[in-house]
Every structure is written in C-alpha cells, then in structure tokens.
mmCIF file of C-alpha atoms in Angstrom:
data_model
loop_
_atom_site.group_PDB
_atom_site.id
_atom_site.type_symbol
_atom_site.label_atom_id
_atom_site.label_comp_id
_atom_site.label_asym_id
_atom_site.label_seq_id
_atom_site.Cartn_x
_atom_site.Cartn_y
_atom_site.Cartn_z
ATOM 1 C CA UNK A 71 -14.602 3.665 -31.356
ATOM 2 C CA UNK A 72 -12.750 6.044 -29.193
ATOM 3 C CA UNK A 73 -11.277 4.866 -25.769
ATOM 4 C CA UNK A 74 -11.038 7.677 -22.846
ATOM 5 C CA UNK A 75 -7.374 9.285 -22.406
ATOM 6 C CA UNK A 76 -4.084 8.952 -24.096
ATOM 7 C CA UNK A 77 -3.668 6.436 -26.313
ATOM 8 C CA UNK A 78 -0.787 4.250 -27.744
ATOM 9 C CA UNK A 79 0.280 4.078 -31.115
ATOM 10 C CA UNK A 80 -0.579 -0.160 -30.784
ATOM 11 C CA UNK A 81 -4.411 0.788 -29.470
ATOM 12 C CA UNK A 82 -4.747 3.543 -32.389
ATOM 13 C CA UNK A 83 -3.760 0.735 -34.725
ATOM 14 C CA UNK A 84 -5.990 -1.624 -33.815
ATOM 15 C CA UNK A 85 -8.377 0.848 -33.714
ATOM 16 C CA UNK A 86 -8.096 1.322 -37.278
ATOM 17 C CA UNK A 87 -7.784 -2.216 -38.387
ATOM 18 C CA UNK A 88 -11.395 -2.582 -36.404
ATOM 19 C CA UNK A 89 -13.040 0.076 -38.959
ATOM 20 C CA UNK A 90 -11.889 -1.583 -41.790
ATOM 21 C CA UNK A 91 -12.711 -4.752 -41.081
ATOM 22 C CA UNK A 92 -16.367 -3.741 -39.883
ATOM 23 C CA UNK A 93 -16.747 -2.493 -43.197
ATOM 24 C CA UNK A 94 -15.340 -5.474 -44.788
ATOM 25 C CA UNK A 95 -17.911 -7.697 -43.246
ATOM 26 C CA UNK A 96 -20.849 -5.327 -44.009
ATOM 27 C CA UNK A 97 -19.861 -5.388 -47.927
ATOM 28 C CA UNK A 98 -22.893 -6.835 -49.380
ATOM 29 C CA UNK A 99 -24.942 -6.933 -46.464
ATOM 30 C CA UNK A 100 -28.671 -6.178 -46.738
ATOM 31 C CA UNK A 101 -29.773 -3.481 -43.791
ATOM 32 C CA UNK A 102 -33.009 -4.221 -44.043
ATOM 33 C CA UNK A 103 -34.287 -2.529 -41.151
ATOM 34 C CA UNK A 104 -34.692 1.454 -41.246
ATOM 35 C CA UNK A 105 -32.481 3.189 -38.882
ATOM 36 C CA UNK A 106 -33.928 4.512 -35.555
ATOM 37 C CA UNK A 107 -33.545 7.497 -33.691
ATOM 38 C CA UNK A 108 -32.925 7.448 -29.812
ATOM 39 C CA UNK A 109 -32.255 10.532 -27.173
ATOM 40 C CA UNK A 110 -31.014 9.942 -23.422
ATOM 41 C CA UNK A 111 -30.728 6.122 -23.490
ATOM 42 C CA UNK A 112 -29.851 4.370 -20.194
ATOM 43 C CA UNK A 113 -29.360 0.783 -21.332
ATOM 44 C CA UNK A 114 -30.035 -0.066 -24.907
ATOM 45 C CA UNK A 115 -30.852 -3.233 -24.435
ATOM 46 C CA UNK A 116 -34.035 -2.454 -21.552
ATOM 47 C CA UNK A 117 -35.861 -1.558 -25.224
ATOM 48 C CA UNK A 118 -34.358 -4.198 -27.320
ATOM 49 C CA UNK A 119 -33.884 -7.807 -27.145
ATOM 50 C CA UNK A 120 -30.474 -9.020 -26.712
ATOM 51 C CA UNK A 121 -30.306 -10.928 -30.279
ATOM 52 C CA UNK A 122 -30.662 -7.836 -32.147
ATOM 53 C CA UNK A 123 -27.097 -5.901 -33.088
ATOM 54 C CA UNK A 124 -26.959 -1.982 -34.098
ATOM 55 C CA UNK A 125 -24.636 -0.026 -36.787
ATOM 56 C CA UNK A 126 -23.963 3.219 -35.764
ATOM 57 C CA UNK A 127 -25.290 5.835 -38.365
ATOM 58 C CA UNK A 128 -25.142 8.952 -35.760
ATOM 59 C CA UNK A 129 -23.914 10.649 -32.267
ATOM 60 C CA UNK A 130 -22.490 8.251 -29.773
ATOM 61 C CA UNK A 131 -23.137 5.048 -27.745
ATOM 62 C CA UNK A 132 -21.082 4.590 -24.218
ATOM 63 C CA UNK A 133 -20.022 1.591 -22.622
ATOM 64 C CA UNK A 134 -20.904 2.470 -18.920
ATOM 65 C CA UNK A 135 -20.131 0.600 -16.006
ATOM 66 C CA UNK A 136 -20.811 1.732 -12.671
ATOM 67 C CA UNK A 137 -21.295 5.148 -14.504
ATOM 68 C CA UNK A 138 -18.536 5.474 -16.009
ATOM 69 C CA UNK A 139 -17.646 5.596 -19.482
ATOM 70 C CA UNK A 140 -15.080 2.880 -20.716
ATOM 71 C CA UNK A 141 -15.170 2.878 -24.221
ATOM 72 C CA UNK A 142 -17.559 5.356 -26.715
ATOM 73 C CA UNK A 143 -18.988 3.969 -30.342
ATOM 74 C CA UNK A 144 -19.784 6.226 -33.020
ATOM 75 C CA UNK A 145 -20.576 6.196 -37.157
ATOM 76 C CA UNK A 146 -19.584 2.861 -38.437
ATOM 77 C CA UNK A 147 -19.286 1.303 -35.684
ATOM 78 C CA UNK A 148 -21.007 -2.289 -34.844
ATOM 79 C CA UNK A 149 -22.113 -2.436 -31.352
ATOM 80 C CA UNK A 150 -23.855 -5.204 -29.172
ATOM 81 C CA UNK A 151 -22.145 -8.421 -29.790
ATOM 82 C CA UNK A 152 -21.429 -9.440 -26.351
ATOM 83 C CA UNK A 153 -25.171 -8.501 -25.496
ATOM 84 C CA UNK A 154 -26.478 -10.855 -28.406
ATOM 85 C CA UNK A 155 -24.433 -13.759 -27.276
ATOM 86 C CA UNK A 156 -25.587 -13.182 -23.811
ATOM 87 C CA UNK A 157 -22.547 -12.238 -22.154
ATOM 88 C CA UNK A 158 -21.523 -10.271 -19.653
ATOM 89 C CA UNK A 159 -21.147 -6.994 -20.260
ATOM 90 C CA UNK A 160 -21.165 -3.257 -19.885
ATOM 91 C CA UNK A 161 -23.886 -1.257 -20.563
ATOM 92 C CA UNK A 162 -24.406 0.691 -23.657
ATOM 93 C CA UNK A 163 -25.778 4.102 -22.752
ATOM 94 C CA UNK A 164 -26.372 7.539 -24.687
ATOM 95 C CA UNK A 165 -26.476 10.909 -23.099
ATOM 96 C CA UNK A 166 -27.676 12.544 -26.396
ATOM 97 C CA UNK A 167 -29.270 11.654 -29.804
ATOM 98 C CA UNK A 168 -28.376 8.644 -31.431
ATOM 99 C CA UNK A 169 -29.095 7.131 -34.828
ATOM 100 C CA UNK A 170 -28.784 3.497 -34.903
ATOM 101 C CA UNK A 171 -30.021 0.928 -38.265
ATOM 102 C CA UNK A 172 -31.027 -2.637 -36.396
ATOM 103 C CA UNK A 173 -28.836 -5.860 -37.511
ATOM 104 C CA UNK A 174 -30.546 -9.185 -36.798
ATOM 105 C CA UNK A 175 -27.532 -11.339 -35.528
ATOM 106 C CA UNK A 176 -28.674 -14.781 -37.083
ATOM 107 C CA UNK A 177 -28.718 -12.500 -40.444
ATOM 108 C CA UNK A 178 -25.278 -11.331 -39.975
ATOM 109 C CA UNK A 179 -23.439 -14.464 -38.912
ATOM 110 C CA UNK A 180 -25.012 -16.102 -41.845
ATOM 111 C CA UNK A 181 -23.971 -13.783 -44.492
ATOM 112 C CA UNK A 182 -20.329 -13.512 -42.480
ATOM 113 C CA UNK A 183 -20.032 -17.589 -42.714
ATOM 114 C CA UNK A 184 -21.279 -18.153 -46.195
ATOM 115 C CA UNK A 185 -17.883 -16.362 -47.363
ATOM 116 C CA UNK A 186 -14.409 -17.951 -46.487
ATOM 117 C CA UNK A 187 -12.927 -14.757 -46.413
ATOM 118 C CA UNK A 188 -15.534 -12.747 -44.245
ATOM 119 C CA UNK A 189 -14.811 -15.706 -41.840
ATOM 120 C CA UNK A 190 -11.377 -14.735 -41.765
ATOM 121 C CA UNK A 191 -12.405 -11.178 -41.381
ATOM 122 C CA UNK A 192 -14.714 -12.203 -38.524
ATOM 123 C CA UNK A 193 -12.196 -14.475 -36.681
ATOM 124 C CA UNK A 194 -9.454 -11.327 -37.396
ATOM 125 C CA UNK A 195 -12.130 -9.032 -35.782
ATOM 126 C CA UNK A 196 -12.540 -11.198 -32.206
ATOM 127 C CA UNK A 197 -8.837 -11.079 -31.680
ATOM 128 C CA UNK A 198 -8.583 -7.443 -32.914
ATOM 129 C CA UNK A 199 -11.135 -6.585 -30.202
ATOM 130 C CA UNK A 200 -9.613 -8.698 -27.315
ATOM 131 C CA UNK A 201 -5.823 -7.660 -28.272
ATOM 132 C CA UNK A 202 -7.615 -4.080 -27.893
ATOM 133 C CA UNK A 203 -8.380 -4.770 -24.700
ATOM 134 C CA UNK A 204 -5.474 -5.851 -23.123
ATOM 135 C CA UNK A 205 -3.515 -3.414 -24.573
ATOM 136 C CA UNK A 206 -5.504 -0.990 -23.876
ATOM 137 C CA UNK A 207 -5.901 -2.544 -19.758
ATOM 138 C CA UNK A 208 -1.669 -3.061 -19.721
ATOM 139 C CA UNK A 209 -1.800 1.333 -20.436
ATOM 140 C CA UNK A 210 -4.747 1.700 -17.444
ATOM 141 C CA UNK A 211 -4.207 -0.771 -14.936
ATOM 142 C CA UNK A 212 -0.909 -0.509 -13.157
ATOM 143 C CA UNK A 213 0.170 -3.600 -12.768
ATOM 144 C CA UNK A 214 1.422 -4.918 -8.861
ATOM 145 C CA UNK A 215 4.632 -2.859 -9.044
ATOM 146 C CA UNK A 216 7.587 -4.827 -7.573
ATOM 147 C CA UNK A 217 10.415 -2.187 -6.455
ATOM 148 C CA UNK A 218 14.283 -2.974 -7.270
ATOM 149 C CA UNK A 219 14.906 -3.017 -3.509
ATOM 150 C CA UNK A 220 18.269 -4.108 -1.936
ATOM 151 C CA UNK A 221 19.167 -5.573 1.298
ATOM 152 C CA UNK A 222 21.966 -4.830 3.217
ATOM 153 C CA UNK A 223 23.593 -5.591 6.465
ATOM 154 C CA UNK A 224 24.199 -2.978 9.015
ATOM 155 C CA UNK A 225 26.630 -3.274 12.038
ATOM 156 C CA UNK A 226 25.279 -2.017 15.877
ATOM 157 C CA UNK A 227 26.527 1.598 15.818
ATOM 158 C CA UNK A 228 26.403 2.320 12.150
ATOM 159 C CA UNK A 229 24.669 5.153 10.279
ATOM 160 C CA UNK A 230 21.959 4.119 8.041
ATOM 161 C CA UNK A 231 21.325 7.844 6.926
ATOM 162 C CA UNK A 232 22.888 10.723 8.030
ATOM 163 C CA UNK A 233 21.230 14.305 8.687
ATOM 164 C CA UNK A 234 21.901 16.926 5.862
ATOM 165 C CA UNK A 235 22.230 14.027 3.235
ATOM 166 C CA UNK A 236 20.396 13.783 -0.356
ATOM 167 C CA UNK A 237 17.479 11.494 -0.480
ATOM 168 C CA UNK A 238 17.989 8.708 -2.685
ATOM 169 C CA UNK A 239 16.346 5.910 -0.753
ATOM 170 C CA UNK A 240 13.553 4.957 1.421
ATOM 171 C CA UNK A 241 14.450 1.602 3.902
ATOM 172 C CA UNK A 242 12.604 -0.722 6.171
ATOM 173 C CA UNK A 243 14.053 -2.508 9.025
ATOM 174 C CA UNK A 244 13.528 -6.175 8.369
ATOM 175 C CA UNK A 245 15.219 -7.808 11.653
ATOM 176 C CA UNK A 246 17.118 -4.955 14.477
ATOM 177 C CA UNK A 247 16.159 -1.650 15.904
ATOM 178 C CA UNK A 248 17.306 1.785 15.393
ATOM 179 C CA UNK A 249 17.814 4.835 16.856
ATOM 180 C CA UNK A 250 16.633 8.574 15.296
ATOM 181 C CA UNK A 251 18.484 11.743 16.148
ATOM 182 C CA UNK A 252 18.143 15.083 15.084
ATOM 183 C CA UNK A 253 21.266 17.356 16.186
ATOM 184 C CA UNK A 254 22.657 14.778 18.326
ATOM 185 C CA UNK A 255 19.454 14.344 20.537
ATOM 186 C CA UNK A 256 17.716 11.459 20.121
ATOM 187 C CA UNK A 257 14.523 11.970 19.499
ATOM 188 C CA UNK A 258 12.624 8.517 18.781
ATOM 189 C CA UNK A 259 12.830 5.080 17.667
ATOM 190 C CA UNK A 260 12.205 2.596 14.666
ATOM 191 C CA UNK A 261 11.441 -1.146 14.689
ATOM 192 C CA UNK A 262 11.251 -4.203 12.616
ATOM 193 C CA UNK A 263 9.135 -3.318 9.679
ATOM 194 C CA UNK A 264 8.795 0.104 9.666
ATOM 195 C CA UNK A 265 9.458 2.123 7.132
ATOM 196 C CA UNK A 266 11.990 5.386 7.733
ATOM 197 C CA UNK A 267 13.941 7.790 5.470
ATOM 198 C CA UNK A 268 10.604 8.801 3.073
ATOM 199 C CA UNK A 269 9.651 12.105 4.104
ATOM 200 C CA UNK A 270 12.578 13.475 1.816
ATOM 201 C CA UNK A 271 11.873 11.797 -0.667
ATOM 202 C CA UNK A 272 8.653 13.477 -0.761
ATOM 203 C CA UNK A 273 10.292 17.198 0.404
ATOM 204 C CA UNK A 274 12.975 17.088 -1.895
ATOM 205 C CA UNK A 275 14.778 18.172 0.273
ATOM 206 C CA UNK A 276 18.488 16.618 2.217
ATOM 207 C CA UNK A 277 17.404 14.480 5.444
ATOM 208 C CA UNK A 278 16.121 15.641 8.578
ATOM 209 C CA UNK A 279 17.798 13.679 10.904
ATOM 210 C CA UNK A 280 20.339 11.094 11.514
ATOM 211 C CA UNK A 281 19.315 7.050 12.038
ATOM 212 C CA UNK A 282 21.919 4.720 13.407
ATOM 213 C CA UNK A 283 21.964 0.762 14.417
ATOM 214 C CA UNK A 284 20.942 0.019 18.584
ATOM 215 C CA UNK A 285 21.060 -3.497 17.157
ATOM 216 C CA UNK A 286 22.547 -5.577 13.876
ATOM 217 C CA UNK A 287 20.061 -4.831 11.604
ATOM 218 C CA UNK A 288 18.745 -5.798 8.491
ATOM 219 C CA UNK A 289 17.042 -3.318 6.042
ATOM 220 C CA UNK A 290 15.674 -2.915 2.555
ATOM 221 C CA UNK A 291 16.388 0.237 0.478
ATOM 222 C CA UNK A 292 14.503 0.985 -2.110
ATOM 223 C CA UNK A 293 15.096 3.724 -4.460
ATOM 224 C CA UNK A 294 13.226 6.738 -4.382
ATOM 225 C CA UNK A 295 11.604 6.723 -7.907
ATOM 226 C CA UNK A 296 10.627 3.017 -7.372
ATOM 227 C CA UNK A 297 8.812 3.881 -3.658
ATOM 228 C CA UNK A 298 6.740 6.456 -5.427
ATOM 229 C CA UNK A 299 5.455 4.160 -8.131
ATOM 230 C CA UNK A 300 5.303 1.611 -5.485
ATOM 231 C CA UNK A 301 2.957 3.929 -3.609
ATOM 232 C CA UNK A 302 1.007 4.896 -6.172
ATOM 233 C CA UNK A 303 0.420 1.431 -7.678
ATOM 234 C CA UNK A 304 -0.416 -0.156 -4.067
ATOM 235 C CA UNK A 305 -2.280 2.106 -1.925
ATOM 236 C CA UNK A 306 -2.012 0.435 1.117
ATOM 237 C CA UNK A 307 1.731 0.814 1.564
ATOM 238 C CA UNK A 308 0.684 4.269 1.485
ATOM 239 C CA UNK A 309 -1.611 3.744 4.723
ATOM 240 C CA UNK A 310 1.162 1.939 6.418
ATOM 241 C CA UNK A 311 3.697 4.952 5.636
ATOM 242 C CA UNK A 312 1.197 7.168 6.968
ATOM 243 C CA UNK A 313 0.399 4.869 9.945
ATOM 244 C CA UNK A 314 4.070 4.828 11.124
ATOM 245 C CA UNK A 315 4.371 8.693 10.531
ATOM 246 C CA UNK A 316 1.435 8.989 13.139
ATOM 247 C CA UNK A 317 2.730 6.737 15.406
ATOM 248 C CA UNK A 318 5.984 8.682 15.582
ATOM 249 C CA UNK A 319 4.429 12.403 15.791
ATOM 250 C CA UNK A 320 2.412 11.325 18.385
ATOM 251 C CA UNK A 321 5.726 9.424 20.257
ATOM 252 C CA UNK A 322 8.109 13.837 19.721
ATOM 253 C CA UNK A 323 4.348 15.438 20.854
ATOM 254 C CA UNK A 324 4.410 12.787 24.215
ATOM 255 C CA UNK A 325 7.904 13.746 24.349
ATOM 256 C CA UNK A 326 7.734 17.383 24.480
ATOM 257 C CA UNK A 327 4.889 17.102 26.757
ATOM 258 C CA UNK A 328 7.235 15.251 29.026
ATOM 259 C CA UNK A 329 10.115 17.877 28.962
ATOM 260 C CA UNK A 330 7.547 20.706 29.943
#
C-alpha cells in the first residue's frame, strides 16, 4: 500500500507490519481462482459482487473518492474488505492494467478462524489498518488550531503598536475603540472585533503605522507564527482579515476623495 505524500516513520511502520501480516494469513491458503487481468477500471466492484475479495498480483488499485486518490494497493496487497462487508467506502479504481487472483470472503474468514493464531493475525490486522488511518488523518487533517493568544488591558491614550516597530503580533479589539495614524495624521479607525497589526506580519516588514486607545480597550495578541497557522488551518478567519482590510481601503480611498 502506498499513501500519497510524506510519510511518518509511525505510518511506514504500520505499513510494513500490514505486508507481513497479509502474508501471514494467506500461508496455506488455497487461491483457487485464476488471476484476472483488468485495464482502465472505474469501480471494481460495478463488475464484481461485493462478497468477493482480490490479492494484488500486478500494477495498482486506487482508493478514489470524489476523484481523488487516497490510498494506492499494489503486489501483495489484499483489497476489498470494507466492500465485502458492505460498508461504506471509497472506490477502488485503476487507471492502467491490473492483475488481480479472486478471494471468496466466506473462504478466507474460514481458513483465518480455524487457526488461533491467524485469528490473532486477523484481529492484529483491523487495528493495524484503523491505527493507519488515524495516523495517517492526524499528518493530513489540520486539526482546529487554537492560537496561544494573550489578553491585555490597554489605558485611553496608550500605544498598542507603534509605527517603525517589528511585527511580532497580530491583535483584535475585544471591548474599546482605537485610533490609526500614520506620521501623526490619523488616518482611520478600528472597532470591537476587528483584527489590526497583520499586514506585517505578512510583509515582513516593521509596522506601517501607529494605533493608540480613543477608549479603555481590551485586545487579544496573538503571535505571529500562531496567526499564520491559525489562518491556514481555519479559512474563514482569513475572509474576515480580508473583509476588514476592504472595509478600511475603501474608508483612506473615501478619504482622499474627500481632501480633493
């Protein structure tokens, strides 16, 4: 089996330990059935029925789900459990020529249970697939990403960030109001819940202007590093950031219309 992009060392080994112990429940098996030959498959089991497993002699089967490929089988590899026991499940898919020997399921399960130890092999295999696939889901899905975010207290008249400084946080008003200047002009506003002091984060470069208290105010900083996972892991505080940049270009391009 082979799983798309980089994976862990834990994955790889579980990965391994699969192989083995597919082989170890095959030991002694009849394959009665002579293997078949397919090219271009779009869902394996539209030609078979769904109590009928497949070892993997040659090429490649694909889990696909909404056509995408999650997971790829190849030589020695046991495919179609899930399908037999009808479950839900992806579907399994080739793009080129595969060679596949047919495994009755009823067979199987009765040579695995006749044997104390395959049943411990079989047991070790269920868990070795669905440890596989969290571990393997903890490495592609990022998980809701909670930022280390502190709150702090700022006096009417204080500077929250000052022009020319490094970026190291982005904040949010929670309760107050705020002024923004850029070389001692004011030149716009901020209110409860929006978010100010990211565009330098992104830039890299110090800050572009100066904010400082109307009101008592209470913000959250969060550090930089933690805003840009928290961005990438929750896309719609993206579209808020970018909702609240609008709002303000459009609030310096009403302004300058004003002045001329």
């Amino acid at each position: 089996m082979y799983l798309p992009g980089k994976t862990s060392d834990a994955v790889e080994q579980l990965l391994h330990r699969l192989r083995q112990l597919t082989t170890a429940l095959l030991e002694g098996f009849d394959l009665q059935q002579d293997s078949i030959t397919l090219e271009g498959v779009e869902n394996l089991y539209e030609l078979f029925d769904k109590d009928q497993l497949f070892l993997v002699q040659d090429g490649m089967l694909h889990f696909c789900k909404n056509g995408q490929n999650l997971a790829s089988f190849d030589e020695g590899d046991i495919v179609g459990i899930s399908a037999s026991f009808d479950m839900p499940a992806p579907v399994l898919r080739s793009d080129e020529y595969v060679e596949l020997v047919p495994i009755d399921r009823d067979r199987l399960l009765r040579h695995i249970y006749s044997d104390k130890r395959r049943q411990h092999y079989w047991s070790h295999f269920l868990v070795c697939q669905n440890s596989l696939l969290l571990d393997f889901l903890s490495d592609m899905v990022k998980d809701q990403v909670r930022p280390t975010a502190g709150f702090q207290n700022i006096s009417e008249g204080e500077v929250i960030i000052a022009q020319g400084d490094a970026a190291e946080h982005v904040y949010t008003i929670i309760t107050g109001e705020a002024d923004v200047f850029v070389d001692d002009v004011k030149v716009g506003e901020i209110g409860e819940e929006e978010v100010f002091g990211a565009m330098a984060v992104f830039t890299k470069e110090p800050r572009s202007a100066t904010v400082i208290a109307r009101t008592p105010c209470t913000i959250m900083a969060v550090p930089q590093e933690d805003f840009i996972l928290l961005i990438e892991a929750q896309p719609q505080a993206a579209v808020n950031l970018i909702e609240n940049l609008a709002r303000r270009i459009t609030a310096l391009n009403q302004q300058l219309i004003e002045k001329h």
